Amino acid sequence: MALAIAGERSGVGKTTVTLALLSSLCRRSYQIQSFKVGPDYIDPMFHTYVTGRACRNLDPVLTSETYVQQSFLAHRYGSDYALVEGVMGLFDGVKRIQNEKLNLERETENFALSTDFGSTAHIARLLDLPVLLVLDCSRLSGSVAAIAHGYRSFDFRIKIAGVVLNRVGSDRHLQLLKEALEPLQLPILGILRRQENISIPDRHLGLVPTAELSQMDALIDRLADLGDSCFEWEHLLPLLKVEQRQQIELIHPSSQPSRDILDPLRIAVARDRAFSFYYQDNLDILASLGAELVFWSPLTDKSLPEGIQGLYFGGGFPEVFAQNLAENTATRDAVRKAILAGMPTYAECGGLMYLSEKIVDFEENSYPMVGVLPTIAAMSSRLSLGYRQAIALQESPLLPAGGSVWGHEFHRSHLTEQPEAPLFQIRGCDPKSPVTSEGWAMHHVHASYVHLHFGGCPEIPARFLKHCLRFSLAGKESSET
C-alpha cells in the first residue's frame, strides 16, 4: 500500500507535511519511494534530496492512466514505504478533451467528463490509495468539521484515512478543533503547530530549488524533528507500508535506433542551477533506448562534452543566472557552433530562452544568450500556466508534421518575436480555449515552452535519437572524404 497526501486546497501545507513524513522515515534508515501528482518539477527535487531515490511524477494528462499505474507499481518495488504527494486541492483537476490520434500512435483513453481528471482524487482512485487530508486550521475552529465531512462524503470512492491539523495556534484552539471533529469519528493522524523555524524560500515559479539552498540539511533535520513528534505513527506506518510483490517492469519502446557504427549515442544534458527541470522518466527512457547521458553545466563548463551527437536543454531558471550564462562566452559559442552544424537539439522553456538572442530579466537588464533563435525572452508578471495539446505544424527532431502530444506550460517570460512558421498549434484542455501557435523548428532544433513527458509518447525520444544517429553518421562520412 501507500498513502496519498492531499490538501483541501493549495497552500495548506501539503509539502511541509510530506517532507516531515519523509524526513522522519529516512532518519530511521527506511527506504522510501515518493511520488508527486501532476507536472511539478520542484517538489520532486525536495523529495529526492530527502530520500535519495528519484521521485516520480504521476500525471495521466501528460502520460496515460495505464502509465501511471505501471510507474507506481514499478518504482515502489524494493522500498519499505511509499508516499504520494498530491496537487492543489483533493478534487482539483481538469476536464480533458479527447486526445486526437493524428500521425502519432498513442493509447486512447476514455476520459471522464468530470473536472477532476489528473487530480489527487483521480490518482487515489486509480491506485486504490487511502488519503491523508491536510487541513489549514489557522482561521478555523468548529467549521473544520464541515470541511472534513464535505471532503469525506463528496466521492464515496475516496477513502479518507484521517486528517492532519496544520497551523494550530494554541492548546485551546486544538481543543476546539478536536471537539468539532469528534462526531465524525475521523482519525486525527497529525497535529502541526504554527511553525516559525521551518520556511522554504519561494519566488516567481514556486519554491527555490534544492541546489540553491545552502541550509538544506539543517532544514531537513528540523522537518524530521517535526515528523518525529507530530504524527500518529502507529496508525500511519501500516498505511505507508509497501507490500513486496513481484517487480513490475515499465514498458519502454523497443524500436531502438540502429547503432551498427556508433554505440552508444552520447547526449549532452544541461543540468545545473539554471537548468534543473527534468522528469527522471525522460532520462530513463532515453537511456533505455541506448543513449549515454552526459551531464554538463552551461554555467561553469567552458566547452561542450566531447563526442556528443545531441543536445538536451530542460527548463529551469536561466533568468536568475542570466549574467553568469552570458559571461560564459566560450560555452555559448560552442553551443551555437554545434547547432548551426546541424546537431539535433531539444530545448524546452528555459532551454528555449537560452537559445534566444537575449534574456531580459525582471529588472529589464539584458543579457546575450546563444542567439540561434531570432527572438528575445523577456520576463514579465504574466504567468502562462496549464496543460496544452500541441499539434506539430512542421517536422522537428521530436515530432513529424501533424503529430499530437500533451504537454504543460509554466513560465513568466514571453518572446518578442514569433517564428513565421511556428512549431506548434496549441490549445488548452477546454475545447473552447483559444487556439494559438508557438515554438521553433530550425537548425534541427525543437524549441518550445511546452514541457513534455516521454512516458506518454515514447515515439518522441526514439525519433530524437534517430536524428542524432543520422547526424553522427553524416559527420563520420564527411570526415572520411
PDB file of C-alpha atoms in Angstrom, residues 8-179:
ATOM      1  CA  GLU A   8      -8.375  20.803   0.915  1.00  0.00           C
ATOM      2  CA  ARG A   9      -6.843  23.484  -1.326  1.00  0.00           C
ATOM      3  CA  SER A  10      -3.476  24.824  -2.420  1.00  0.00           C
ATOM      4  CA  GLY A  11      -1.265  26.365   0.240  1.00  0.00           C
ATOM      5  CA  VAL A  12      -2.487  24.317   3.207  1.00  0.00           C
ATOM      6  CA  GLY A  13       0.918  22.748   3.880  1.00  0.00           C
ATOM      7  CA  LYS A  14       0.944  19.518   1.837  1.00  0.00           C
ATOM      8  CA  THR A  15       4.629  19.870   1.023  1.00  0.00           C
ATOM      9  CA  THR A  16       5.627  20.577   4.632  1.00  0.00           C
ATOM     10  CA  VAL A  17       3.640  17.578   5.845  1.00  0.00           C
ATOM     11  CA  THR A  18       5.073  15.373   3.090  1.00  0.00           C
ATOM     12  CA  LEU A  19       8.666  16.408   3.770  1.00  0.00           C
ATOM     13  CA  ALA A  20       8.207  15.962   7.517  1.00  0.00           C
ATOM     14  CA  LEU A  21       6.939  12.424   6.946  1.00  0.00           C
ATOM     15  CA  LEU A  22       9.748  11.597   4.504  1.00  0.00           C
ATOM     16  CA  SER A  23      12.457  13.129   6.702  1.00  0.00           C
ATOM     17  CA  SER A  24      11.308  11.299   9.800  1.00  0.00           C
ATOM     18  CA  LEU A  25      11.113   7.957   7.989  1.00  0.00           C
ATOM     19  CA  CYS A  26      14.541   8.410   6.396  1.00  0.00           C
ATOM     20  CA  ARG A  27      16.045   9.282   9.784  1.00  0.00           C
ATOM     21  CA  ARG A  28      15.058   5.747  10.785  1.00  0.00           C
ATOM     22  CA  SER A  29      17.022   4.374   7.797  1.00  0.00           C
ATOM     23  CA  TYR A  30      13.980   3.166   5.881  1.00  0.00           C
ATOM     24  CA  GLN A  31      13.925   3.051   2.071  1.00  0.00           C
ATOM     25  CA  ILE A  32      11.199   5.426   0.925  1.00  0.00           C
ATOM     26  CA  GLN A  33       9.787   5.851  -2.567  1.00  0.00           C
ATOM     27  CA  SER A  34       7.921   9.084  -3.133  1.00  0.00           C
ATOM     28  CA  PHE A  35       5.672  10.238  -5.941  1.00  0.00           C
ATOM     29  CA  LYS A  36       4.211  13.596  -6.941  1.00  0.00           C
ATOM     30  CA  VAL A  37       0.847  14.051  -8.628  1.00  0.00           C
ATOM     31  CA  GLY A  38       0.952  16.384 -11.603  1.00  0.00           C
ATOM     32  CA  PRO A  39       3.634  18.052 -13.714  1.00  0.00           C
ATOM     33  CA  ASP A  40       5.606  19.768 -10.922  1.00  0.00           C
ATOM     34  CA  TYR A  41       9.420  19.703 -11.044  1.00  0.00           C
ATOM     35  CA  ILE A  42      10.474  21.443  -7.813  1.00  0.00           C
ATOM     36  CA  ASP A  43       8.596  19.445  -5.151  1.00  0.00           C
ATOM     37  CA  PRO A  44      10.133  16.211  -6.512  1.00  0.00           C
ATOM     38  CA  MET A  45      13.596  17.767  -6.084  1.00  0.00           C
ATOM     39  CA  PHE A  46      12.920  18.091  -2.353  1.00  0.00           C
ATOM     40  CA  HIS A  47      11.595  14.527  -2.165  1.00  0.00           C
ATOM     41  CA  THR A  48      14.680  13.207  -3.949  1.00  0.00           C
ATOM     42  CA  TYR A  49      17.036  15.181  -1.712  1.00  0.00           C
ATOM     43  CA  VAL A  50      15.428  13.695   1.396  1.00  0.00           C
ATOM     44  CA  THR A  51      15.026  10.079   0.292  1.00  0.00           C
ATOM     45  CA  GLY A  52      17.968   9.611  -2.040  1.00  0.00           C
ATOM     46  CA  ARG A  53      15.584   7.975  -4.550  1.00  0.00           C
ATOM     47  CA  ALA A  54      14.266   9.758  -7.626  1.00  0.00           C
ATOM     48  CA  CYS A  55      10.725  10.998  -7.059  1.00  0.00           C
ATOM     49  CA  ARG A  56       8.367  10.031  -9.885  1.00  0.00           C
ATOM     50  CA  ASN A  57       5.586  12.176 -11.322  1.00  0.00           C
ATOM     51  CA  LEU A  58       2.161  10.614 -11.671  1.00  0.00           C
ATOM     52  CA  ASP A  59       0.372  12.579 -14.362  1.00  0.00           C
ATOM     53  CA  PRO A  60      -2.270  10.889 -16.534  1.00  0.00           C
ATOM     54  CA  VAL A  61      -2.706  14.058 -18.583  1.00  0.00           C
ATOM     55  CA  LEU A  62       0.911  14.055 -19.777  1.00  0.00           C
ATOM     56  CA  THR A  63       1.093  10.252 -19.963  1.00  0.00           C
ATOM     57  CA  SER A  64      -1.897   7.937 -19.500  1.00  0.00           C
ATOM     58  CA  GLU A  65      -3.763   6.163 -16.737  1.00  0.00           C
ATOM     59  CA  THR A  66      -2.031   2.915 -17.670  1.00  0.00           C
ATOM     60  CA  TYR A  67       1.418   4.524 -17.497  1.00  0.00           C
ATOM     61  CA  VAL A  68       0.638   5.994 -14.062  1.00  0.00           C
ATOM     62  CA  GLN A  69      -0.321   2.556 -12.746  1.00  0.00           C
ATOM     63  CA  GLN A  70       2.754   0.898 -14.243  1.00  0.00           C
ATOM     64  CA  SER A  71       5.084   3.607 -12.950  1.00  0.00           C
ATOM     65  CA  PHE A  72       3.694   3.405  -9.433  1.00  0.00           C
ATOM     66  CA  LEU A  73       3.965  -0.380  -9.249  1.00  0.00           C
ATOM     67  CA  ALA A  74       7.420  -0.462 -10.819  1.00  0.00           C
ATOM     68  CA  HIS A  75       9.079   2.241  -8.755  1.00  0.00           C
ATOM     69  CA  ARG A  76       7.713   1.407  -5.323  1.00  0.00           C
ATOM     70  CA  TYR A  77       9.276  -2.060  -5.589  1.00  0.00           C
ATOM     71  CA  GLY A  78      12.192  -2.517  -3.188  1.00  0.00           C
ATOM     72  CA  SER A  79      11.149   0.277  -0.834  1.00  0.00           C
ATOM     73  CA  ASP A  80       9.843  -0.089   2.708  1.00  0.00           C
ATOM     74  CA  TYR A  81       7.293   2.688   2.483  1.00  0.00           C
ATOM     75  CA  ALA A  82       5.694   4.730  -0.297  1.00  0.00           C
ATOM     76  CA  LEU A  83       4.061   8.136  -0.239  1.00  0.00           C
ATOM     77  CA  VAL A  84       2.268  10.200  -2.896  1.00  0.00           C
ATOM     78  CA  GLU A  85       2.137  13.978  -2.546  1.00  0.00           C
ATOM     79  CA  GLY A  86      -0.971  15.406  -4.149  1.00  0.00           C
ATOM     80  CA  VAL A  87      -1.526  18.535  -6.182  1.00  0.00           C
ATOM     81  CA  MET A  88      -3.696  21.574  -5.339  1.00  0.00           C
ATOM     82  CA  GLY A  89      -6.946  20.589  -3.611  1.00  0.00           C
ATOM     83  CA  LEU A  90      -8.026  16.949  -3.450  1.00  0.00           C
ATOM     84  CA  PHE A  91     -10.528  17.185  -6.309  1.00  0.00           C
ATOM     85  CA  ASP A  92      -8.810  19.866  -8.398  1.00  0.00           C
ATOM     86  CA  GLY A  93      -8.107  18.518 -11.869  1.00  0.00           C
ATOM     87  CA  VAL A  94      -9.023  19.244 -15.451  1.00  0.00           C
ATOM     88  CA  LYS A  95     -11.774  18.470 -17.910  1.00  0.00           C
ATOM     89  CA  ARG A  96      -9.643  16.939 -20.601  1.00  0.00           C
ATOM     90  CA  ILE A  97     -10.707  16.819 -24.218  1.00  0.00           C
ATOM     91  CA  GLN A  98     -10.421  13.588 -26.149  1.00  0.00           C
ATOM     92  CA  ASN A  99      -6.906  13.038 -27.444  1.00  0.00           C
ATOM     93  CA  GLU A 100      -6.749  13.134 -31.213  1.00  0.00           C
ATOM     94  CA  LYS A 101      -4.779  10.380 -32.904  1.00  0.00           C
ATOM     95  CA  LEU A 102      -3.063  12.110 -35.748  1.00  0.00           C
ATOM     96  CA  ASN A 103       0.260  10.846 -37.034  1.00  0.00           C
ATOM     97  CA  LEU A 104       1.428   9.574 -33.641  1.00  0.00           C
ATOM     98  CA  GLU A 105       0.019   6.282 -32.441  1.00  0.00           C
ATOM     99  CA  ARG A 106      -0.974   6.546 -28.798  1.00  0.00           C
ATOM    100  CA  GLU A 107      -3.231   4.789 -26.355  1.00  0.00           C
ATOM    101  CA  THR A 108      -6.766   6.143 -26.491  1.00  0.00           C
ATOM    102  CA  GLU A 109      -8.261   6.713 -23.065  1.00  0.00           C
ATOM    103  CA  ASN A 110     -11.916   7.107 -22.198  1.00  0.00           C
ATOM    104  CA  PHE A 111     -11.639  10.437 -20.428  1.00  0.00           C
ATOM    105  CA  ALA A 112     -14.114  11.270 -17.692  1.00  0.00           C
ATOM    106  CA  LEU A 113     -16.386  14.226 -18.241  1.00  0.00           C
ATOM    107  CA  SER A 114     -15.783  15.417 -14.669  1.00  0.00           C
ATOM    108  CA  THR A 115     -13.261  18.119 -13.851  1.00  0.00           C
ATOM    109  CA  ASP A 116     -11.026  16.039 -11.581  1.00  0.00           C
ATOM    110  CA  PHE A 117      -9.005  14.236 -14.258  1.00  0.00           C
ATOM    111  CA  GLY A 118      -5.378  14.289 -13.121  1.00  0.00           C
ATOM    112  CA  SER A 119      -6.321  15.338  -9.586  1.00  0.00           C
ATOM    113  CA  THR A 120      -5.145  13.739  -6.364  1.00  0.00           C
ATOM    114  CA  ALA A 121      -8.571  12.092  -6.089  1.00  0.00           C
ATOM    115  CA  HIS A 122      -8.193  10.646  -9.577  1.00  0.00           C
ATOM    116  CA  ILE A 123      -4.796   9.162  -8.706  1.00  0.00           C
ATOM    117  CA  ALA A 124      -6.107   7.808  -5.394  1.00  0.00           C
ATOM    118  CA  ARG A 125      -8.937   6.040  -7.218  1.00  0.00           C
ATOM    119  CA  LEU A 126      -6.624   4.813  -9.954  1.00  0.00           C
ATOM    120  CA  LEU A 127      -4.114   3.316  -7.494  1.00  0.00           C
ATOM    121  CA  ASP A 128      -6.587   2.427  -4.730  1.00  0.00           C
ATOM    122  CA  LEU A 129      -4.813   4.615  -2.165  1.00  0.00           C
ATOM    123  CA  PRO A 130      -6.108   5.901   1.171  1.00  0.00           C
ATOM    124  CA  VAL A 131      -5.908   9.680   1.576  1.00  0.00           C
ATOM    125  CA  LEU A 132      -4.474  11.743   4.416  1.00  0.00           C
ATOM    126  CA  LEU A 133      -6.220  15.120   4.256  1.00  0.00           C
ATOM    127  CA  VAL A 134      -4.264  18.203   5.353  1.00  0.00           C
ATOM    128  CA  LEU A 135      -6.440  20.981   6.800  1.00  0.00           C
ATOM    129  CA  ASP A 136      -5.254  24.552   7.313  1.00  0.00           C
ATOM    130  CA  CYS A 137      -6.744  25.381  10.701  1.00  0.00           C
ATOM    131  CA  SER A 138      -5.251  28.848  11.079  1.00  0.00           C
ATOM    132  CA  ARG A 139      -8.643  30.559  10.632  1.00  0.00           C
ATOM    133  CA  LEU A 140     -10.953  27.724  11.683  1.00  0.00           C
ATOM    134  CA  SER A 141     -12.459  26.183  14.766  1.00  0.00           C
ATOM    135  CA  GLY A 142     -15.877  24.490  14.575  1.00  0.00           C
ATOM    136  CA  SER A 143     -16.100  24.874  10.793  1.00  0.00           C
ATOM    137  CA  VAL A 144     -13.295  22.352  10.386  1.00  0.00           C
ATOM    138  CA  ALA A 145     -15.879  19.581  10.830  1.00  0.00           C
ATOM    139  CA  ALA A 146     -17.973  20.802   7.900  1.00  0.00           C
ATOM    140  CA  ILE A 147     -14.904  20.884   5.663  1.00  0.00           C
ATOM    141  CA  ALA A 148     -13.746  17.418   6.706  1.00  0.00           C
ATOM    142  CA  HIS A 149     -17.240  15.960   6.348  1.00  0.00           C
ATOM    143  CA  GLY A 150     -17.641  17.501   2.901  1.00  0.00           C
ATOM    144  CA  TYR A 151     -14.392  16.053   1.617  1.00  0.00           C
ATOM    145  CA  ARG A 152     -15.117  12.617   3.067  1.00  0.00           C
ATOM    146  CA  SER A 153     -18.632  12.413   1.608  1.00  0.00           C
ATOM    147  CA  PHE A 154     -18.100  14.128  -1.757  1.00  0.00           C
ATOM    148  CA  ASP A 155     -16.869  10.980  -3.523  1.00  0.00           C
ATOM    149  CA  PHE A 156     -17.667   7.639  -1.886  1.00  0.00           C
ATOM    150  CA  ARG A 157     -14.797   6.017  -3.816  1.00  0.00           C
ATOM    151  CA  ILE A 158     -12.223   8.060  -1.880  1.00  0.00           C
ATOM    152  CA  LYS A 159     -11.196   6.664   1.491  1.00  0.00           C
ATOM    153  CA  ILE A 160     -10.120   9.425   3.872  1.00  0.00           C
ATOM    154  CA  ALA A 161      -7.864   7.584   6.311  1.00  0.00           C
ATOM    155  CA  GLY A 162      -7.501  10.592   8.587  1.00  0.00           C
ATOM    156  CA  VAL A 163      -6.665  14.269   8.782  1.00  0.00           C
ATOM    157  CA  VAL A 164      -3.667  16.385   9.670  1.00  0.00           C
ATOM    158  CA  LEU A 165      -4.452  19.601  11.518  1.00  0.00           C
ATOM    159  CA  ASN A 166      -1.941  22.167  10.342  1.00  0.00           C
ATOM    160  CA  ARG A 167      -1.156  25.632  11.731  1.00  0.00           C
ATOM    161  CA  VAL A 168      -2.814  25.025  15.076  1.00  0.00           C
ATOM    162  CA  GLY A 169      -2.401  28.148  17.164  1.00  0.00           C
ATOM    163  CA  SER A 170      -2.779  27.086  20.822  1.00  0.00           C
ATOM    164  CA  ASP A 171      -3.930  24.335  23.146  1.00  0.00           C
ATOM    165  CA  ARG A 172      -7.364  25.965  23.341  1.00  0.00           C
ATOM    166  CA  HIS A 173      -7.528  26.122  19.544  1.00  0.00           C
ATOM    167  CA  LEU A 174      -6.630  22.432  19.348  1.00  0.00           C
ATOM    168  CA  GLN A 175      -9.314  21.528  21.865  1.00  0.00           C
ATOM    169  CA  LEU A 176     -11.980  23.323  19.785  1.00  0.00           C
ATOM    170  CA  LEU A 177     -10.843  21.522  16.645  1.00  0.00           C
ATOM    171  CA  LYS A 178     -10.924  18.117  18.329  1.00  0.00           C
ATOM    172  CA  GLU A 179     -14.359  18.731  19.774  1.00  0.00           C
TER     173      GLU A 179
END
